[in-house]
Amino acid sequence: MARPGSWPECGTVAADGGGTSAVWGECKGSGSKPYLAAVHLDGGEGPAYKCSCPSRKIPCKHVLALLALWSGGEVEKRDEKPEWVNSWLSGRAARKQRAAVAAATPVDPEKVAATLRAREETVAAGIEELRVWLNDQVDSGLAEVPRLEYGHWDRMAKRLVDAKAGGAAGLVTMLPQRGGGEHWPDRVLERLGLLHLLVDGYLSRDGVDERTRAVLRSRVGISTRTEEVLSSGERVKDTWRVLGHREGLTPDGMRLLRTWLRGAESDRWALTLTFFRPGESPEPPFRGGIEVEGELAFHPDGLRAVRTDAMTERPVSRPEGGDVEAALDSYALALAADPWLEAWPVVLEAAAPAREERWYLADRNGAALPMDTATLWSHLAVTGGRPATVAAEWSPRTGLTPMTLWDEDGKATVL
């Protein structure tokens, strides 16, 4: 693919101070339309990549081929560039400028508090209606669930969306997803219980600290704007190891990319979320396989974070890991703070794949957790089945999904 003939249209964009700011190209594919690929080289936050192909790899093979051509001197400077390149670079510049302005502009705390109070009143009315609806579901009994059409659940979800409680609406839409097997009543009851816990916690006025209140707001669907986080959020300076990315879906069909980071000194976890439409390539704030030195601004829930400024990048060093027991203890603490967590990052030391009816990842003590096989063969190809330090995302429903591996010499491989 890294041949001039595969790229009938390509070029570079000059930087203000000389050199190359961006590389772009249109690669011939199997379809009638070419793949549109571009790399922003001097955006102040490390390289950024864009491609119209559906690959989940970041960067994808088209971007790598384009960079290979450019590094070999096969891509020439072009005075004019396509509109899609202009739009992408302009959008990146605008977002960077907005972030800089937001960081420099103080937020009026009284105005923010008033806006939040008004939003919470609207949401509270919807959550109160949800409480009554949940009681009706329990009164009707779980035996009725298989007979219910999807519209039964969708009506309540739409009512919550109207009340600006999109997070709670997403939990309602999950209720009819029973799955097969004889244990579906357990799964439905669990989801009803989590919804009841959310309702009870959100409507409670006593005994809820500010951090828990922030988690509840986030889970019902009250988000904090990035500008507010950059202006007044808690800031933590550290060397942040990027331990991996995992892709998922939102209830409304949007795709999201979770990026997990861990502070080398603070030992604190941080999560960044990147939302994108199906068919688009995400633009995460951090690449895999690196660590960055600088500040992160945290949302009120204390977990989700925002990149604040340019950071120093270098290859990621091996983090300290633990055994399976320590990983589950970490997950239990996180679940106590946020019972609606879908996944949690863990780092296992000297962990190796093992098979007994299904695949597991076992520590040196023989304790093991089931593996999601999405990255299994890449894992085996890299390690040969030998023990390694593994950064993975843990979910009781899907198991462990390895994201990054470190061999005995400390070399990192992003899966």
mmCIF file of C-alpha atoms in Angstrom:
data_model
loop_
_atom_site.group_PDB
_atom_site.id
_atom_site.type_symbol
_atom_site.label_atom_id
_atom_site.label_comp_id
_atom_site.label_asym_id
_atom_site.label_seq_id
_atom_site.Cartn_x
_atom_site.Cartn_y
_atom_site.Cartn_z
ATOM 1 C CA MET A 1 0.000 0.000 0.000
ATOM 2 C CA ALA A 2 2.972 2.337 0.560
ATOM 3 C CA ARG A 3 3.428 2.840 -3.186
ATOM 4 C CA PRO A 4 2.915 6.088 -5.113
ATOM 5 C CA GLY A 5 0.512 4.312 -7.464
ATOM 6 C CA SER A 6 -1.909 3.631 -4.606
ATOM 7 C CA TRP A 7 -2.130 7.350 -3.831
ATOM 8 C CA PRO A 8 -3.243 9.311 -6.910
ATOM 9 C CA GLU A 9 -3.798 12.364 -4.709
ATOM 10 C CA CYS A 10 -1.496 13.245 -1.809
ATOM 11 C CA GLY A 11 0.446 16.177 -0.442
ATOM 12 C CA THR A 12 1.870 17.964 2.581
ATOM 13 C CA VAL A 13 0.816 21.112 4.403
ATOM 14 C CA ALA A 14 3.581 23.534 5.372
ATOM 15 C CA ALA A 15 3.983 24.629 8.988
ATOM 16 C CA ASP A 16 4.153 28.323 9.894
ATOM 17 C CA GLY A 17 7.758 28.037 11.029
ATOM 18 C CA GLY A 18 8.835 25.861 8.125
ATOM 19 C CA GLY A 19 8.777 22.107 7.791
ATOM 20 C CA THR A 20 5.657 19.978 7.475
ATOM 21 C CA SER A 21 2.476 20.544 9.453
ATOM 22 C CA ALA A 22 0.343 17.755 7.993
ATOM 23 C CA VAL A 23 0.362 14.968 5.423
ATOM 24 C CA TRP A 24 -2.748 13.942 3.517
ATOM 25 C CA GLY A 25 -3.673 11.493 0.776
ATOM 26 C CA GLU A 26 -6.456 9.638 -0.995
ATOM 27 C CA CYS A 27 -5.772 5.893 -1.222
ATOM 28 C CA LYS A 28 -7.395 3.668 -3.835
ATOM 29 C CA GLY A 29 -9.439 0.935 -2.181
ATOM 30 C CA SER A 30 -11.639 -1.903 -3.381
ATOM 31 C CA GLY A 31 -14.683 0.380 -3.584
ATOM 32 C CA SER A 32 -15.475 3.275 -5.861
ATOM 33 C CA LYS A 33 -14.499 5.890 -3.276
ATOM 34 C CA PRO A 34 -10.911 6.310 -2.054
ATOM 35 C CA TYR A 35 -9.936 6.177 1.616
ATOM 36 C CA LEU A 36 -9.171 9.661 2.951
ATOM 37 C CA ALA A 37 -6.165 9.642 5.284
ATOM 38 C CA ALA A 38 -4.326 12.475 7.007
ATOM 39 C CA VAL A 39 -1.797 13.023 9.786
ATOM 40 C CA HIS A 40 -1.430 16.235 11.789
ATOM 41 C CA LEU A 41 2.220 16.366 12.778
ATOM 42 C CA ASP A 42 2.569 19.575 14.773
ATOM 43 C CA GLY A 43 -0.738 19.972 16.557
ATOM 44 C CA GLY A 44 1.044 20.577 19.868
ATOM 45 C CA GLU A 45 -0.240 17.296 21.338
ATOM 46 C CA GLY A 46 1.725 14.779 19.321
ATOM 47 C CA PRO A 47 0.625 13.324 15.974
ATOM 48 C CA ALA A 48 -3.100 12.998 15.275
ATOM 49 C CA TYR A 49 -4.552 10.654 12.676
ATOM 50 C CA LYS A 50 -7.647 10.575 10.499
ATOM 51 C CA CYS A 51 -8.866 7.967 8.013
ATOM 52 C CA SER A 52 -12.264 7.193 6.508
ATOM 53 C CA CYS A 53 -11.677 3.426 6.629
ATOM 54 C CA PRO A 54 -13.580 1.321 9.235
ATOM 55 C CA SER A 55 -10.432 -0.077 10.894
ATOM 56 C CA ARG A 56 -10.285 0.066 14.693
ATOM 57 C CA LYS A 57 -6.495 0.299 14.654
ATOM 58 C CA ILE A 58 -5.089 3.736 15.444
ATOM 59 C CA PRO A 59 -3.209 4.576 13.280
ATOM 60 C CA CYS A 60 -4.592 2.329 10.537
ATOM 61 C CA LYS A 61 -2.652 0.755 7.678
ATOM 62 C CA HIS A 62 -3.565 3.591 5.292
ATOM 63 C CA VAL A 63 -2.119 6.199 7.644
ATOM 64 C CA LEU A 64 1.036 4.123 8.166
ATOM 65 C CA ALA A 65 1.460 3.703 4.417
ATOM 66 C CA LEU A 66 1.036 7.444 3.905
ATOM 67 C CA LEU A 67 3.668 8.168 6.549
ATOM 68 C CA ALA A 68 6.019 5.629 4.966
ATOM 69 C CA LEU A 69 5.659 7.386 1.615
ATOM 70 C CA TRP A 70 6.221 10.795 3.175
ATOM 71 C CA SER A 71 9.301 9.676 5.131
ATOM 72 C CA GLY A 72 10.719 8.310 1.877
ATOM 73 C CA GLY A 73 10.301 11.639 0.128
ATOM 74 C CA GLU A 74 7.451 10.418 -2.105
ATOM 75 C CA VAL A 75 4.907 13.053 -0.982
ATOM 76 C CA GLU A 76 5.336 16.566 -2.323
ATOM 77 C CA LYS A 77 4.226 19.896 -0.925
ATOM 78 C CA ARG A 78 0.890 21.069 -2.336
ATOM 79 C CA ASP A 79 -0.262 24.689 -2.183
ATOM 80 C CA GLU A 80 -3.894 23.619 -2.343
ATOM 81 C CA LYS A 81 -5.497 20.897 -0.276
ATOM 82 C CA PRO A 82 -8.942 19.261 -0.421
ATOM 83 C CA GLU A 83 -11.832 20.647 1.581
ATOM 84 C CA TRP A 84 -11.944 17.586 3.861
ATOM 85 C CA VAL A 85 -8.340 18.282 4.922
ATOM 86 C CA ASN A 86 -9.142 21.955 5.535
ATOM 87 C CA SER A 87 -12.192 21.041 7.623
ATOM 88 C CA TRP A 88 -10.289 18.542 9.755
ATOM 89 C CA LEU A 89 -7.329 20.826 10.454
ATOM 90 C CA SER A 90 -9.602 23.814 11.069
ATOM 91 C CA GLY A 91 -11.684 21.768 13.495
ATOM 92 C CA ARG A 92 -8.595 20.703 15.426
ATOM 93 C CA ALA A 93 -7.339 24.281 15.580
ATOM 94 C CA ALA A 94 -10.736 25.522 16.764
ATOM 95 C CA ARG A 95 -10.962 22.893 19.512
ATOM 96 C CA LYS A 96 -7.458 23.728 20.690
ATOM 97 C CA GLN A 97 -8.316 27.434 20.779
ATOM 98 C CA ARG A 98 -11.567 26.829 22.673
ATOM 99 C CA ALA A 99 -9.719 24.704 25.219
ATOM 100 C CA ALA A 100 -7.094 27.425 25.679
ATOM 101 C CA VAL A 101 -9.749 30.111 26.100
ATOM 102 C CA ALA A 102 -11.719 27.939 28.530
ATOM 103 C CA ALA A 103 -8.621 27.275 30.606
ATOM 104 C CA ALA A 104 -7.835 31.004 30.765
ATOM 105 C CA THR A 105 -11.411 32.193 31.372
ATOM 106 C CA PRO A 106 -12.711 31.916 34.930
ATOM 107 C CA VAL A 107 -16.120 30.293 35.245
ATOM 108 C CA ASP A 108 -18.754 32.157 37.223
ATOM 109 C CA PRO A 109 -19.503 29.699 40.056
ATOM 110 C CA GLU A 110 -22.899 31.242 40.791
ATOM 111 C CA LYS A 111 -23.998 30.897 37.176
ATOM 112 C CA VAL A 112 -22.760 27.310 37.024
ATOM 113 C CA ALA A 113 -24.567 26.450 40.260
ATOM 114 C CA ALA A 114 -27.817 28.035 39.055
ATOM 115 C CA THR A 115 -27.678 26.138 35.765
ATOM 116 C CA LEU A 116 -27.019 22.883 37.593
ATOM 117 C CA ARG A 117 -29.931 23.450 40.003
ATOM 118 C CA ALA A 118 -32.337 24.070 37.117
ATOM 119 C CA ARG A 119 -31.150 20.949 35.303
ATOM 120 C CA GLU A 120 -31.412 18.834 38.459
ATOM 121 C CA GLU A 121 -35.010 19.941 39.045
ATOM 122 C CA THR A 122 -35.983 18.842 35.535
ATOM 123 C CA VAL A 123 -34.140 15.538 35.924
ATOM 124 C CA ALA A 124 -35.605 14.928 39.389
ATOM 125 C CA ALA A 125 -39.143 15.015 37.970
ATOM 126 C CA GLY A 126 -38.209 12.358 35.418
ATOM 127 C CA ILE A 127 -36.437 10.219 38.020
ATOM 128 C CA GLU A 128 -39.486 10.386 40.296
ATOM 129 C CA GLU A 129 -41.608 9.108 37.425
ATOM 130 C CA LEU A 130 -39.053 6.343 36.911
ATOM 131 C CA ARG A 131 -39.457 5.333 40.567
ATOM 132 C CA VAL A 132 -43.198 4.800 40.106
ATOM 133 C CA TRP A 133 -42.596 2.883 36.859
ATOM 134 C CA LEU A 134 -40.048 0.575 38.518
ATOM 135 C CA ASN A 135 -42.513 -0.247 41.282
ATOM 136 C CA ASP A 136 -45.075 -1.141 38.606
ATOM 137 C CA GLN A 137 -42.602 -3.553 36.957
ATOM 138 C CA VAL A 138 -42.002 -5.359 40.233
ATOM 139 C CA ASP A 139 -45.732 -5.504 40.975
ATOM 140 C CA SER A 140 -46.371 -7.062 37.543
ATOM 141 C CA GLY A 141 -43.711 -9.717 38.128
ATOM 142 C CA LEU A 142 -40.784 -10.905 36.039
ATOM 143 C CA ALA A 143 -42.898 -13.630 34.406
ATOM 144 C CA GLU A 144 -44.485 -10.925 32.242
ATOM 145 C CA VAL A 145 -41.179 -9.663 30.822
ATOM 146 C CA PRO A 146 -40.900 -12.088 27.844
ATOM 147 C CA ARG A 147 -44.384 -11.051 26.672
ATOM 148 C CA LEU A 148 -43.600 -7.338 26.618
ATOM 149 C CA GLU A 149 -42.849 -5.591 23.335
ATOM 150 C CA TYR A 150 -39.878 -3.263 23.028
ATOM 151 C CA GLY A 151 -42.234 -0.283 22.963
ATOM 152 C CA HIS A 152 -43.019 -0.928 26.640
ATOM 153 C CA TRP A 153 -39.440 -0.069 27.599
ATOM 154 C CA ASP A 154 -38.920 2.517 24.888
ATOM 155 C CA ARG A 155 -41.776 4.702 26.130
ATOM 156 C CA MET A 156 -40.154 5.060 29.549
ATOM 157 C CA ALA A 157 -36.756 5.707 27.995
ATOM 158 C CA LYS A 158 -38.205 8.496 25.835
ATOM 159 C CA ARG A 159 -39.845 10.067 28.893
ATOM 160 C CA LEU A 160 -36.434 10.145 30.586
ATOM 161 C CA VAL A 161 -34.815 11.682 27.519
ATOM 162 C CA ASP A 162 -37.456 14.416 27.591
ATOM 163 C CA ALA A 163 -36.544 14.969 31.252
ATOM 164 C CA LYS A 164 -32.867 15.339 30.235
ATOM 165 C CA ALA A 165 -31.917 12.126 32.034
ATOM 166 C CA GLY A 166 -30.262 10.362 29.104
ATOM 167 C CA GLY A 167 -28.044 8.184 31.289
ATOM 168 C CA ALA A 168 -31.008 6.665 33.103
ATOM 169 C CA ALA A 169 -32.767 6.246 29.743
ATOM 170 C CA GLY A 170 -29.817 4.187 28.519
ATOM 171 C CA LEU A 171 -30.118 1.847 31.516
ATOM 172 C CA VAL A 172 -33.839 1.383 30.785
ATOM 173 C CA THR A 173 -33.136 0.412 27.159
ATOM 174 C CA MET A 174 -30.879 -2.389 28.446
ATOM 175 C CA LEU A 175 -33.703 -4.050 30.384
ATOM 176 C CA PRO A 176 -35.187 -6.115 27.520
ATOM 177 C CA GLN A 177 -31.718 -7.379 26.494
ATOM 178 C CA ARG A 178 -32.190 -10.610 28.416
ATOM 179 C CA GLY A 179 -29.902 -12.880 26.440
ATOM 180 C CA GLY A 180 -30.407 -16.631 26.267
ATOM 181 C CA GLY A 181 -30.330 -19.237 28.966
ATOM 182 C CA GLU A 182 -32.415 -20.026 31.997
ATOM 183 C CA HIS A 183 -30.861 -17.280 34.148
ATOM 184 C CA TRP A 184 -32.394 -14.320 32.312
ATOM 185 C CA PRO A 185 -34.604 -13.399 35.322
ATOM 186 C CA ASP A 186 -31.439 -12.885 37.378
ATOM 187 C CA ARG A 187 -30.052 -10.467 34.796
ATOM 188 C CA VAL A 188 -33.295 -8.495 34.495
ATOM 189 C CA LEU A 189 -33.637 -8.296 38.273
ATOM 190 C CA GLU A 190 -30.041 -7.094 38.573
ATOM 191 C CA ARG A 191 -30.686 -4.296 36.076
ATOM 192 C CA LEU A 192 -33.908 -3.324 37.822
ATOM 193 C CA GLY A 193 -31.979 -3.241 41.096
ATOM 194 C CA LEU A 194 -29.268 -0.976 39.671
ATOM 195 C CA LEU A 195 -31.936 1.376 38.322
ATOM 196 C CA HIS A 196 -33.654 1.434 41.719
ATOM 197 C CA LEU A 197 -30.316 2.177 43.402
ATOM 198 C CA LEU A 198 -29.744 5.072 40.987
ATOM 199 C CA VAL A 199 -33.220 6.468 41.632
ATOM 200 C CA ASP A 200 -32.893 6.118 45.392
ATOM 201 C CA GLY A 201 -29.448 7.701 45.447
ATOM 202 C CA TYR A 202 -30.288 10.591 43.152
ATOM 203 C CA LEU A 203 -33.477 11.555 44.999
ATOM 204 C CA SER A 204 -31.839 11.195 48.411
ATOM 205 C CA ARG A 205 -31.053 14.499 50.112
ATOM 206 C CA ASP A 206 -29.115 13.235 53.119
ATOM 207 C CA GLY A 207 -25.975 11.207 53.625
ATOM 208 C CA VAL A 208 -24.574 11.640 50.093
ATOM 209 C CA ASP A 209 -21.141 13.256 49.841
ATOM 210 C CA GLU A 210 -20.173 15.521 46.949
ATOM 211 C CA ARG A 211 -18.116 12.889 45.092
ATOM 212 C CA THR A 212 -20.996 10.391 45.220
ATOM 213 C CA ARG A 213 -23.410 13.130 44.156
ATOM 214 C CA ALA A 214 -21.169 13.797 41.137
ATOM 215 C CA VAL A 215 -21.231 10.104 40.202
ATOM 216 C CA LEU A 216 -25.034 10.056 40.477
ATOM 217 C CA ARG A 217 -25.341 13.167 38.296
ATOM 218 C CA SER A 218 -23.118 11.595 35.687
ATOM 219 C CA ARG A 219 -25.037 8.322 35.679
ATOM 220 C CA VAL A 220 -28.455 9.929 35.243
ATOM 221 C CA GLY A 221 -27.071 11.973 32.363
ATOM 222 C CA ILE A 222 -25.990 15.361 33.769
ATOM 223 C CA SER A 223 -22.583 15.966 32.229
ATOM 224 C CA THR A 224 -20.007 18.614 33.071
ATOM 225 C CA ARG A 225 -18.770 20.679 30.150
ATOM 226 C CA THR A 226 -15.121 20.395 29.237
ATOM 227 C CA GLU A 227 -14.745 24.150 29.642
ATOM 228 C CA GLU A 228 -15.904 23.924 33.255
ATOM 229 C CA VAL A 229 -13.567 21.020 33.963
ATOM 230 C CA LEU A 230 -10.597 22.896 32.501
ATOM 231 C CA SER A 231 -11.498 26.047 34.403
ATOM 232 C CA SER A 232 -12.365 24.708 37.839
ATOM 233 C CA GLY A 233 -11.759 20.944 37.904
ATOM 234 C CA GLU A 234 -9.252 19.265 40.188
ATOM 235 C CA ARG A 235 -5.814 19.208 38.556
ATOM 236 C CA VAL A 236 -3.232 16.507 39.145
ATOM 237 C CA LYS A 237 0.311 16.702 37.771
ATOM 238 C CA ASP A 238 2.046 13.383 37.217
ATOM 239 C CA THR A 239 3.637 11.093 34.682
ATOM 240 C CA TRP A 240 0.578 9.428 33.169
ATOM 241 C CA ARG A 241 1.043 6.007 31.611
ATOM 242 C CA VAL A 242 -1.388 5.317 28.764
ATOM 243 C CA LEU A 243 -2.307 1.716 29.530
ATOM 244 C CA GLY A 244 -4.643 1.111 26.614
ATOM 245 C CA HIS A 245 -7.804 1.779 24.649
ATOM 246 C CA ARG A 246 -11.098 -0.081 24.533
ATOM 247 C CA GLU A 247 -14.010 0.582 22.218
ATOM 248 C CA GLY A 248 -17.686 0.432 23.158
ATOM 249 C CA LEU A 249 -21.191 1.603 22.285
ATOM 250 C CA THR A 250 -23.455 4.169 23.913
ATOM 251 C CA PRO A 251 -27.182 3.358 24.286
ATOM 252 C CA ASP A 252 -27.998 5.797 21.453
ATOM 253 C CA GLY A 253 -25.710 4.013 18.976
ATOM 254 C CA MET A 254 -22.693 6.306 19.177
ATOM 255 C CA ARG A 255 -19.293 4.665 19.472
ATOM 256 C CA LEU A 256 -16.914 5.588 22.246
ATOM 257 C CA LEU A 257 -13.265 4.939 22.931
ATOM 258 C CA ARG A 258 -12.143 4.536 26.540
ATOM 259 C CA THR A 259 -8.520 5.484 27.209
ATOM 260 C CA TRP A 260 -7.158 4.367 30.588
ATOM 261 C CA LEU A 261 -4.246 6.166 32.249
ATOM 262 C CA ARG A 262 -2.460 5.673 35.560
ATOM 263 C CA GLY A 263 -0.274 8.131 37.440
ATOM 264 C CA ALA A 264 3.250 6.854 38.108
ATOM 265 C CA GLU A 265 3.579 8.839 41.370
ATOM 266 C CA SER A 266 -0.027 9.281 42.507
ATOM 267 C CA ASP A 267 -1.073 5.732 41.481
ATOM 268 C CA ARG A 268 -4.341 7.362 40.418
ATOM 269 C CA TRP A 269 -6.524 6.083 37.596
ATOM 270 C CA ALA A 270 -7.853 8.422 34.923
ATOM 271 C CA LEU A 271 -10.296 7.819 32.082
ATOM 272 C CA THR A 272 -10.787 9.843 28.908
ATOM 273 C CA LEU A 273 -13.765 9.242 26.625
ATOM 274 C CA THR A 274 -13.777 9.901 22.887
ATOM 275 C CA PHE A 275 -17.147 9.796 21.112
ATOM 276 C CA PHE A 276 -17.453 9.210 17.371
ATOM 277 C CA ARG A 277 -19.990 8.014 14.811
ATOM 278 C CA PRO A 278 -19.973 4.535 13.232
ATOM 279 C CA GLY A 279 -17.655 4.522 10.239
ATOM 280 C CA GLU A 280 -15.485 7.324 11.635
ATOM 281 C CA SER A 281 -12.012 6.958 13.123
ATOM 282 C CA PRO A 282 -11.719 8.214 16.722
ATOM 283 C CA GLU A 283 -9.206 10.874 17.705
ATOM 284 C CA PRO A 284 -8.150 9.969 21.266
ATOM 285 C CA PRO A 285 -6.233 12.607 23.242
ATOM 286 C CA PHE A 286 -3.456 10.071 23.944
ATOM 287 C CA ARG A 287 -1.830 7.445 21.752
ATOM 288 C CA GLY A 288 -1.231 3.955 23.055
ATOM 289 C CA GLY A 289 2.253 2.882 24.071
ATOM 290 C CA ILE A 290 3.329 6.234 25.508
ATOM 291 C CA GLU A 291 3.451 8.042 28.817
ATOM 292 C CA VAL A 292 2.969 11.782 29.176
ATOM 293 C CA GLU A 293 4.193 14.227 31.781
ATOM 294 C CA GLY A 294 1.829 17.032 32.729
ATOM 295 C CA GLU A 295 -1.519 17.909 34.285
ATOM 296 C CA LEU A 296 -4.919 16.304 33.895
ATOM 297 C CA ALA A 297 -8.115 18.107 34.893
ATOM 298 C CA PHE A 298 -10.655 15.793 36.528
ATOM 299 C CA HIS A 299 -14.426 15.787 36.301
ATOM 300 C CA PRO A 300 -16.300 15.996 39.628
ATOM 301 C CA ASP A 301 -16.623 12.190 39.742
ATOM 302 C CA GLY A 302 -12.843 11.984 40.237
ATOM 303 C CA LEU A 303 -12.246 9.475 37.436
ATOM 304 C CA ARG A 304 -12.969 10.988 34.055
ATOM 305 C CA ALA A 305 -10.255 13.440 33.026
ATOM 306 C CA VAL A 306 -9.407 16.017 30.363
ATOM 307 C CA ARG A 307 -6.020 16.813 28.853
ATOM 308 C CA THR A 308 -5.010 20.339 29.810
ATOM 309 C CA ASP A 309 -2.066 21.362 27.636
ATOM 310 C CA ALA A 310 0.909 20.138 25.634
ATOM 311 C CA MET A 311 2.662 17.272 27.370
ATOM 312 C CA THR A 312 6.049 15.619 27.110
ATOM 313 C CA GLU A 313 5.737 12.184 25.498
ATOM 314 C CA ARG A 314 8.001 9.152 25.690
ATOM 315 C CA PRO A 315 7.624 5.367 25.376
ATOM 316 C CA VAL A 316 5.560 3.946 28.205
ATOM 317 C CA SER A 317 7.482 2.288 31.028
ATOM 318 C CA ARG A 318 6.298 -0.873 32.724
ATOM 319 C CA PRO A 319 3.813 -0.160 35.540
ATOM 320 C CA GLU A 320 3.756 -1.977 38.834
ATOM 321 C CA GLY A 321 1.355 -4.889 38.733
ATOM 322 C CA GLY A 322 -0.311 -7.178 41.204
ATOM 323 C CA ASP A 323 -2.018 -10.539 41.343
ATOM 324 C CA VAL A 324 -5.639 -11.476 40.655
ATOM 325 C CA GLU A 325 -6.670 -10.877 44.271
ATOM 326 C CA ALA A 326 -5.294 -7.318 44.185
ATOM 327 C CA ALA A 327 -7.037 -6.699 40.857
ATOM 328 C CA LEU A 328 -10.403 -7.797 42.250
ATOM 329 C CA ASP A 329 -9.865 -5.695 45.399
ATOM 330 C CA SER A 330 -9.241 -2.668 43.169
ATOM 331 C CA TYR A 331 -12.412 -3.396 41.227
ATOM 332 C CA ALA A 332 -14.420 -3.810 44.432
ATOM 333 C CA LEU A 333 -13.301 -0.381 45.691
ATOM 334 C CA ALA A 334 -14.204 1.198 42.362
ATOM 335 C CA LEU A 335 -17.596 -0.536 42.380
ATOM 336 C CA ALA A 336 -18.324 0.747 45.883
ATOM 337 C CA ALA A 337 -17.841 4.306 44.599
ATOM 338 C CA ASP A 338 -19.750 3.709 41.340
ATOM 339 C CA PRO A 339 -21.983 0.585 41.315
ATOM 340 C CA TRP A 340 -22.907 1.224 37.644
ATOM 341 C CA LEU A 341 -19.359 0.702 36.355
ATOM 342 C CA GLU A 342 -19.261 -1.414 33.200
ATOM 343 C CA ALA A 343 -15.495 -2.015 33.190
ATOM 344 C CA TRP A 344 -12.372 -1.303 35.219
ATOM 345 C CA PRO A 345 -8.625 -1.376 34.376
ATOM 346 C CA VAL A 346 -6.252 -3.754 36.139
ATOM 347 C CA VAL A 347 -2.524 -4.490 35.855
ATOM 348 C CA LEU A 348 -1.443 -8.102 36.413
ATOM 349 C CA GLU A 349 2.184 -9.042 36.947
ATOM 350 C CA ALA A 350 3.661 -12.294 35.566
ATOM 351 C CA ALA A 351 0.306 -13.301 34.084
ATOM 352 C CA ALA A 352 0.025 -16.007 31.421
ATOM 353 C CA PRO A 353 -2.856 -17.395 29.312
ATOM 354 C CA ALA A 354 -4.233 -20.776 30.388
ATOM 355 C CA ARG A 355 -7.006 -22.939 29.027
ATOM 356 C CA GLU A 356 -9.494 -25.173 30.843
ATOM 357 C CA GLU A 357 -12.742 -25.391 28.848
ATOM 358 C CA ARG A 358 -12.251 -21.667 28.163
ATOM 359 C CA TRP A 359 -9.334 -19.222 28.211
ATOM 360 C CA TYR A 360 -8.114 -17.607 31.420
ATOM 361 C CA LEU A 361 -5.321 -15.268 32.449
ATOM 362 C CA ALA A 362 -3.533 -16.770 35.447
ATOM 363 C CA ASP A 363 -1.142 -15.147 37.919
ATOM 364 C CA ARG A 364 1.887 -16.781 39.527
ATOM 365 C CA ASN A 365 -0.257 -17.997 42.460
ATOM 366 C CA GLY A 366 -2.525 -19.978 40.165
ATOM 367 C CA ALA A 367 -5.527 -17.642 40.558
ATOM 368 C CA ALA A 368 -7.153 -16.804 37.232
ATOM 369 C CA LEU A 369 -9.774 -14.625 35.573
ATOM 370 C CA PRO A 370 -11.658 -15.522 32.373
ATOM 371 C CA MET A 371 -10.390 -13.836 29.199
ATOM 372 C CA ASP A 372 -12.272 -12.114 26.426
ATOM 373 C CA THR A 373 -10.753 -13.690 23.309
ATOM 374 C CA ALA A 374 -10.876 -10.467 21.246
ATOM 375 C CA THR A 375 -7.115 -9.981 21.618
ATOM 376 C CA LEU A 376 -6.192 -13.568 22.582
ATOM 377 C CA TRP A 377 -4.258 -14.537 19.471
ATOM 378 C CA SER A 378 -2.325 -11.268 19.419
ATOM 379 C CA HIS A 379 -1.488 -11.903 23.076
ATOM 380 C CA LEU A 380 -0.219 -15.406 22.344
ATOM 381 C CA ALA A 381 1.735 -14.214 19.298
ATOM 382 C CA VAL A 382 3.539 -11.552 21.329
ATOM 383 C CA THR A 383 4.268 -13.588 24.467
ATOM 384 C CA GLY A 384 4.416 -17.144 23.157
ATOM 385 C CA GLY A 385 2.350 -18.030 26.213
ATOM 386 C CA ARG A 386 5.061 -16.836 28.620
ATOM 387 C CA PRO A 387 4.240 -14.677 31.675
ATOM 388 C CA ALA A 388 4.122 -10.921 31.103
ATOM 389 C CA THR A 389 2.901 -7.756 32.784
ATOM 390 C CA VAL A 390 -0.565 -7.154 31.363
ATOM 391 C CA ALA A 391 -2.730 -4.015 31.454
ATOM 392 C CA ALA A 392 -6.291 -5.170 30.804
ATOM 393 C CA GLU A 393 -9.875 -4.026 31.137
ATOM 394 C CA TRP A 394 -11.971 -6.207 33.449
ATOM 395 C CA SER A 395 -15.707 -6.715 33.149
ATOM 396 C CA PRO A 396 -17.563 -9.530 34.939
ATOM 397 C CA ARG A 397 -19.736 -9.972 31.837
ATOM 398 C CA THR A 398 -17.012 -10.212 29.184
ATOM 399 C CA GLY A 399 -13.929 -11.081 31.224
ATOM 400 C CA LEU A 400 -10.412 -9.662 30.934
ATOM 401 C CA THR A 401 -9.453 -7.924 27.704
ATOM 402 C CA PRO A 402 -5.680 -7.300 27.520
ATOM 403 C CA MET A 403 -4.741 -3.873 26.108
ATOM 404 C CA THR A 404 -0.950 -3.581 26.554
ATOM 405 C CA LEU A 405 1.765 -6.138 27.353
ATOM 406 C CA TRP A 406 5.286 -5.712 28.790
ATOM 407 C CA ASP A 407 7.885 -8.449 28.301
ATOM 408 C CA GLU A 408 10.753 -9.331 30.666
ATOM 409 C CA ASP A 409 12.866 -6.487 29.251
ATOM 410 C CA GLY A 410 10.126 -3.930 29.832
ATOM 411 C CA LYS A 411 9.246 -3.503 26.161
ATOM 412 C CA ALA A 412 5.591 -2.561 25.630
ATOM 413 C CA THR A 413 3.305 -3.964 22.929
ATOM 414 C CA VAL A 414 -0.114 -2.394 22.364
ATOM 415 C CA LEU A 415 -2.708 -4.970 21.310
#
